[in-house]
Amino acid sequence: MKLHNAMWPGLVGKEPDTDHPPISLDHMLELTTAAEVGGRKYDGVDLFIFHPHTDPDGSDDEIRKMADQIAAAGLSVGSLVAPVWPGTVGGPAFGSDEDRKNFVLAVEKTCRIAGILNDHGVRKSGVIRVDTAGGTEDFAKDPAGNTAKVAETFREAGKVAEQHGERVAAEGEICWGGFHSWKAAVDTLEATAMPGVVGFQADLAHTYLYLLGYNAPEAALLQEGYSDEEFWAAYKTMTDALRPWTIDFHVAQNDGTVHGTGSHDKTGRHCPADDPNGKLDIAKCSTYWLQGAAERGIKHICWDGCMFDNAVLEDPATWNAILKAMIDVDNAL
């Protein structure tokens, strides 16, 4: 399995003119290529298609220039995160007609860039990654109606992706309406009804909180103080339900708390891979999600460390610890 590093931790939760400003794509690539464990290095990167890393309306030449830069670093490109959130290109998948048109437009713009990267040769694998881009409180005002809206929006996005030879994966994360629990995610994906085209993006940190029922107590599979036996039984229930839909995968760690800034409010806290408070056996948990991965077209896995402090992101030890964890995942498969 190829090992990728995510570039968006340099952007998500970062604010200019603060003590945690955005980290440039150039520097994120430098940090990625510097990491090495036992002679093994990262194989590639996954990208967020938005400023300041990537202009979603950038010219073909600008995108090719970025592709040249990544290839020159000895890296390939994998999954691309579409700018579906308000304030970028898109809007909530269960929002107004304009919001939903913009959501699909964000996917279309990302597919265009994917095509340039594919033709260049730097992109070797991956999907177009989205969220529903709308919060749980708004979603809860009409769960059935909003599930139907998300499904319709996702189908339109899926049709666009298919036309470009791409697939769409929606991330399971407790802060996004329609994917705020493992049951809601299954309901939304079944309502979308485009298996193999529109699927699930599993993140170890976020899906851990699915088990505990954050934002959806009715879907909890574990109670605080659970035993090891109870954990693995619950984990099997969740992954058995979502694995058939899973077409993209993020390795991550979680300490059982929630954290967030801005629209990423009350979401799973990503911890350093070697955090002593981490709740997950990263390698073992990953095997539950990645059974039959090749059959679902998964060729690489990616680390996600959203909302790490800049001091953590810029510490070389962080990336070596992450790389080691990802090698352990690969060895466990």
XYZ file of C-alpha atoms in Angstrom:
333
model
C 0.000 0.000 0.000
C 1.340 3.453 -0.891
C 1.709 5.903 1.995
C 0.554 9.504 1.591
C 0.702 12.596 3.756
C -2.159 15.115 3.805
C -1.353 18.713 2.911
C -4.510 20.319 4.360
C -3.343 20.205 8.009
C -1.300 23.216 6.920
C -4.591 25.039 6.185
C -7.470 23.695 8.281
C -7.947 25.727 11.442
C -5.121 28.079 10.465
C -5.616 31.837 10.425
C -3.325 34.531 8.979
C -1.706 36.948 11.434
C -2.091 34.573 14.399
C 0.299 32.183 16.119
C -1.023 29.414 13.869
C -0.875 30.861 10.332
C -1.310 28.726 7.217
C 1.695 26.626 6.269
C 2.575 26.841 2.581
C 2.364 23.875 0.248
C 6.092 24.264 -0.377
C 6.867 23.841 3.315
C 4.415 20.968 3.773
C 6.157 19.177 0.899
C 9.537 19.838 2.510
C 8.348 18.377 5.810
C 6.968 15.351 3.975
C 10.072 14.565 1.960
C 12.350 14.985 4.985
C 10.670 12.129 6.870
C 12.242 8.681 6.714
C 11.879 5.525 8.809
C 13.982 2.441 8.164
C 14.773 3.645 4.668
C 11.122 4.129 3.767
C 9.634 7.524 2.889
C 6.230 8.896 1.989
C 5.131 7.939 -1.513
C 2.790 10.837 -2.124
C 0.453 13.548 -0.890
C -3.273 14.247 -0.864
C -4.287 17.835 -1.636
C -6.961 20.367 -0.659
C -8.037 22.255 -3.768
C -8.237 25.722 -2.292
C -6.168 28.790 -1.511
C -3.437 29.305 -0.581
C -2.282 25.835 -1.649
C -4.210 25.402 -4.888
C -6.448 27.808 -6.777
C -9.604 25.877 -7.784
C -9.742 28.109 -10.866
C -6.021 27.948 -11.563
C -4.941 27.743 -15.182
C -3.808 24.483 -16.693
C -0.247 25.807 -16.679
C -0.458 26.701 -12.976
C -1.695 23.232 -12.103
C 1.013 21.605 -14.230
C 3.626 23.738 -12.476
C 2.407 22.422 -9.120
C 2.460 18.882 -10.532
C 6.060 19.371 -11.670
C 6.988 20.572 -8.177
C 5.417 17.554 -6.487
C 6.935 15.107 -8.962
C 10.367 16.728 -8.560
C 10.066 16.037 -4.824
C 9.685 12.344 -5.626
C 6.033 12.306 -4.635
C 2.788 11.422 -6.373
C -0.697 12.867 -5.856
C -3.652 10.903 -4.550
C -7.060 12.046 -3.346
C -8.180 15.636 -3.815
C -10.382 17.429 -1.295
C -13.034 19.464 -3.115
C -13.746 22.978 -1.752
C -17.367 22.225 -0.893
C -17.679 24.383 2.237
C -19.300 27.813 2.550
C -16.630 30.436 2.068
C -14.781 28.340 -0.501
C -16.667 27.337 -3.665
C -19.491 25.207 -2.363
C -22.284 25.173 0.163
C -24.124 22.613 2.289
C -25.310 19.554 0.392
C -28.697 19.990 2.115
C -28.760 23.785 1.818
C -30.493 26.079 -0.647
C -30.690 25.353 -4.356
C -27.748 27.725 -4.826
C -25.747 25.996 -2.083
C -26.290 22.627 -3.679
C -25.391 23.857 -7.167
C -22.188 25.301 -5.737
C -21.430 21.994 -4.000
C -21.586 20.204 -7.341
C -19.585 23.023 -8.949
C -16.822 22.497 -6.372
C -16.670 18.829 -7.316
C -16.597 19.749 -11.020
C -13.712 22.184 -10.518
C -11.799 19.542 -8.561
C -12.402 16.947 -11.261
C -10.928 19.349 -13.836
C -7.771 19.673 -11.771
C -7.691 15.898 -11.226
C -7.724 15.443 -14.994
C -4.728 17.749 -15.434
C -2.817 15.907 -12.713
C -3.773 12.555 -14.236
C -2.636 13.606 -17.704
C 0.596 14.950 -16.231
C 1.281 11.558 -14.666
C 1.838 12.740 -11.109
C -1.540 11.486 -9.867
C -1.518 7.737 -9.383
C -4.573 6.979 -7.254
C -7.347 8.418 -5.149
C -10.800 9.969 -5.207
C -12.528 13.327 -4.888
C -13.208 13.828 -1.190
C -16.157 15.803 0.194
C -18.157 16.398 3.378
C -21.810 17.380 3.484
C -20.546 20.866 4.430
C -23.514 21.510 6.714
C -23.795 21.344 10.483
C -25.677 18.893 12.646
C -28.091 21.444 14.143
C -29.391 22.495 10.742
C -29.568 18.884 9.620
C -31.577 17.888 12.718
C -34.381 20.293 11.792
C -35.529 17.791 9.161
C -33.436 14.602 9.148
C -35.474 12.731 6.565
C -35.834 15.684 4.219
C -32.187 16.654 4.568
C -31.011 13.091 3.967
C -32.976 13.150 0.724
C -31.400 16.478 -0.234
C -27.886 15.235 0.492
C -28.544 12.102 -1.542
C -29.782 14.149 -4.502
C -26.762 16.484 -4.301
C -24.382 13.560 -4.003
C -25.955 11.877 -7.030
C -25.413 15.012 -9.100
C -21.811 15.222 -7.861
C -21.381 11.524 -8.604
C -22.581 11.978 -12.183
C -20.043 14.768 -12.679
C -17.273 12.641 -11.192
C -18.198 9.656 -13.387
C -17.962 11.824 -16.492
C -14.374 12.628 -15.488
C -13.486 9.052 -14.573
C -13.487 9.906 -10.861
C -15.229 8.752 -7.693
C -16.539 10.750 -4.723
C -15.932 9.825 -1.081
C -17.750 11.569 1.777
C -15.865 11.738 5.056
C -17.515 10.329 8.144
C -17.169 13.061 10.738
C -19.480 13.894 13.655
C -19.695 17.608 12.840
C -21.282 17.135 9.395
C -25.032 16.604 9.148
C -25.935 13.336 7.448
C -22.589 11.775 8.367
C -22.682 12.632 12.080
C -23.107 8.978 13.077
C -22.296 5.636 11.526
C -26.019 4.920 11.091
C -26.661 8.287 9.456
C -23.744 7.694 7.089
C -25.130 4.326 6.024
C -28.606 5.834 5.550
C -27.217 8.669 3.419
C -25.079 6.397 1.266
C -27.955 3.958 0.733
C -30.241 6.842 -0.220
C -27.622 8.118 -2.688
C -27.495 4.622 -4.187
C -24.370 5.029 -6.307
C -22.084 2.291 -4.915
C -18.667 2.320 -6.503
C -19.100 5.965 -7.496
C -20.162 7.739 -4.283
C -18.737 6.111 -1.188
C -17.318 6.630 2.273
C -14.014 8.091 3.432
C -13.087 6.558 6.782
C -10.857 8.406 9.229
C -9.724 6.531 12.342
C -9.992 9.576 14.614
C -13.457 10.626 13.503
C -15.013 7.175 13.322
C -13.825 6.390 16.862
C -16.320 8.987 18.091
C -19.046 7.236 16.094
C -18.725 4.403 18.612
C -19.376 6.728 21.534
C -22.421 8.365 19.970
C -21.195 11.973 20.006
C -23.917 14.048 18.291
C -26.033 10.877 17.977
C -26.473 9.088 21.326
C -29.039 6.765 19.767
C -26.299 5.320 17.553
C -23.748 4.714 20.328
C -22.159 1.289 20.335
C -20.038 1.824 23.461
C -20.432 3.387 26.874
C -17.633 5.046 28.849
C -15.574 2.469 30.730
C -15.978 -0.134 27.974
C -13.857 -3.271 28.015
C -11.418 -4.316 25.308
C -13.798 -7.094 24.267
C -16.678 -4.622 23.994
C -14.534 -2.245 21.916
C -13.631 -4.784 19.263
C -17.198 -6.101 19.040
C -18.471 -2.551 18.505
C -15.686 -1.818 16.042
C -16.663 -4.843 13.985
C -20.319 -3.745 13.922
C -19.366 -0.281 12.660
C -16.792 -1.376 10.093
C -18.945 -4.215 8.769
C -21.645 -1.625 8.026
C -19.376 0.983 6.428
C -16.507 -1.018 4.943
C -18.394 -1.964 1.741
C -18.807 1.768 1.057
C -15.242 2.740 2.000
C -13.144 3.899 -0.967
C -10.679 6.238 0.785
C -8.921 5.895 4.134
C -7.187 8.143 6.663
C -4.838 6.821 9.298
C -5.139 8.901 12.481
C -5.146 8.795 16.282
C -7.750 10.048 18.765
C -7.674 10.607 22.526
C -11.440 10.347 22.953
C -12.063 14.090 23.126
C -13.610 16.515 20.676
C -12.040 19.679 19.347
C -12.590 22.136 16.569
C -12.463 25.627 15.189
C -14.852 27.413 12.874
C -17.061 25.053 10.897
C -15.106 22.076 12.250
C -16.827 22.403 15.615
C -16.896 19.484 18.038
C -15.157 17.008 15.808
C -12.725 14.189 16.501
C -9.400 15.349 17.888
C -6.473 14.204 15.807
C -3.535 13.352 18.065
C 0.098 12.632 17.233
C 0.532 9.011 16.213
C 2.516 8.254 19.374
C 0.306 10.246 21.771
C 0.244 8.362 25.110
C -3.446 9.247 25.480
C -4.363 7.760 22.106
C -7.269 5.325 22.339
C -6.615 3.395 19.141
C -4.400 0.510 18.147
C -3.812 2.193 14.799
C -2.569 -0.840 12.884
C -5.242 -3.241 14.159
C -8.089 -0.762 13.671
C -6.907 -0.083 10.128
C -7.110 -3.757 9.187
C -10.845 -3.724 9.948
C -11.410 -0.948 7.397
C -8.933 -2.155 4.785
C -10.063 -5.738 4.348
C -10.583 -6.136 0.607
C -9.236 -2.629 -0.018
C -7.856 -3.468 -3.460
C -11.263 -4.725 -4.568
C -12.672 -1.279 -3.744
C -9.916 0.491 -5.658
C -7.928 1.720 -2.646
C -4.264 1.970 -3.639
C -2.971 4.339 -0.985
C -3.673 5.387 2.579
C -3.223 8.903 3.922
C -2.395 10.391 7.314
C -4.705 13.147 8.543
C -3.505 15.466 11.319
C -5.997 18.327 11.110
C -5.680 21.112 13.662
C -2.288 20.173 15.039
C -0.483 23.228 16.387
C 2.060 24.628 13.949
C 4.868 23.784 16.374
C 3.813 20.132 16.157
C 3.431 20.205 12.378
C 6.869 21.735 11.911
C 8.640 19.235 14.173
C 10.369 16.551 12.053
C 9.755 14.009 14.811
C 6.015 14.342 14.203
C 6.284 13.144 10.636
C 8.639 10.286 11.458
C 6.245 9.031 14.138
C 3.371 9.243 11.678
C 5.355 7.490 8.962
C 6.236 4.684 11.369
C 2.557 4.240 12.253
C 1.648 4.055 8.583
C 4.372 1.487 7.905
C 2.944 -0.546 10.783
C -0.482 -0.363 9.087
C 0.970 -1.531 5.789
C 2.778 -4.403 7.505
C -0.434 -5.458 9.266
C -2.425 -5.800 6.050
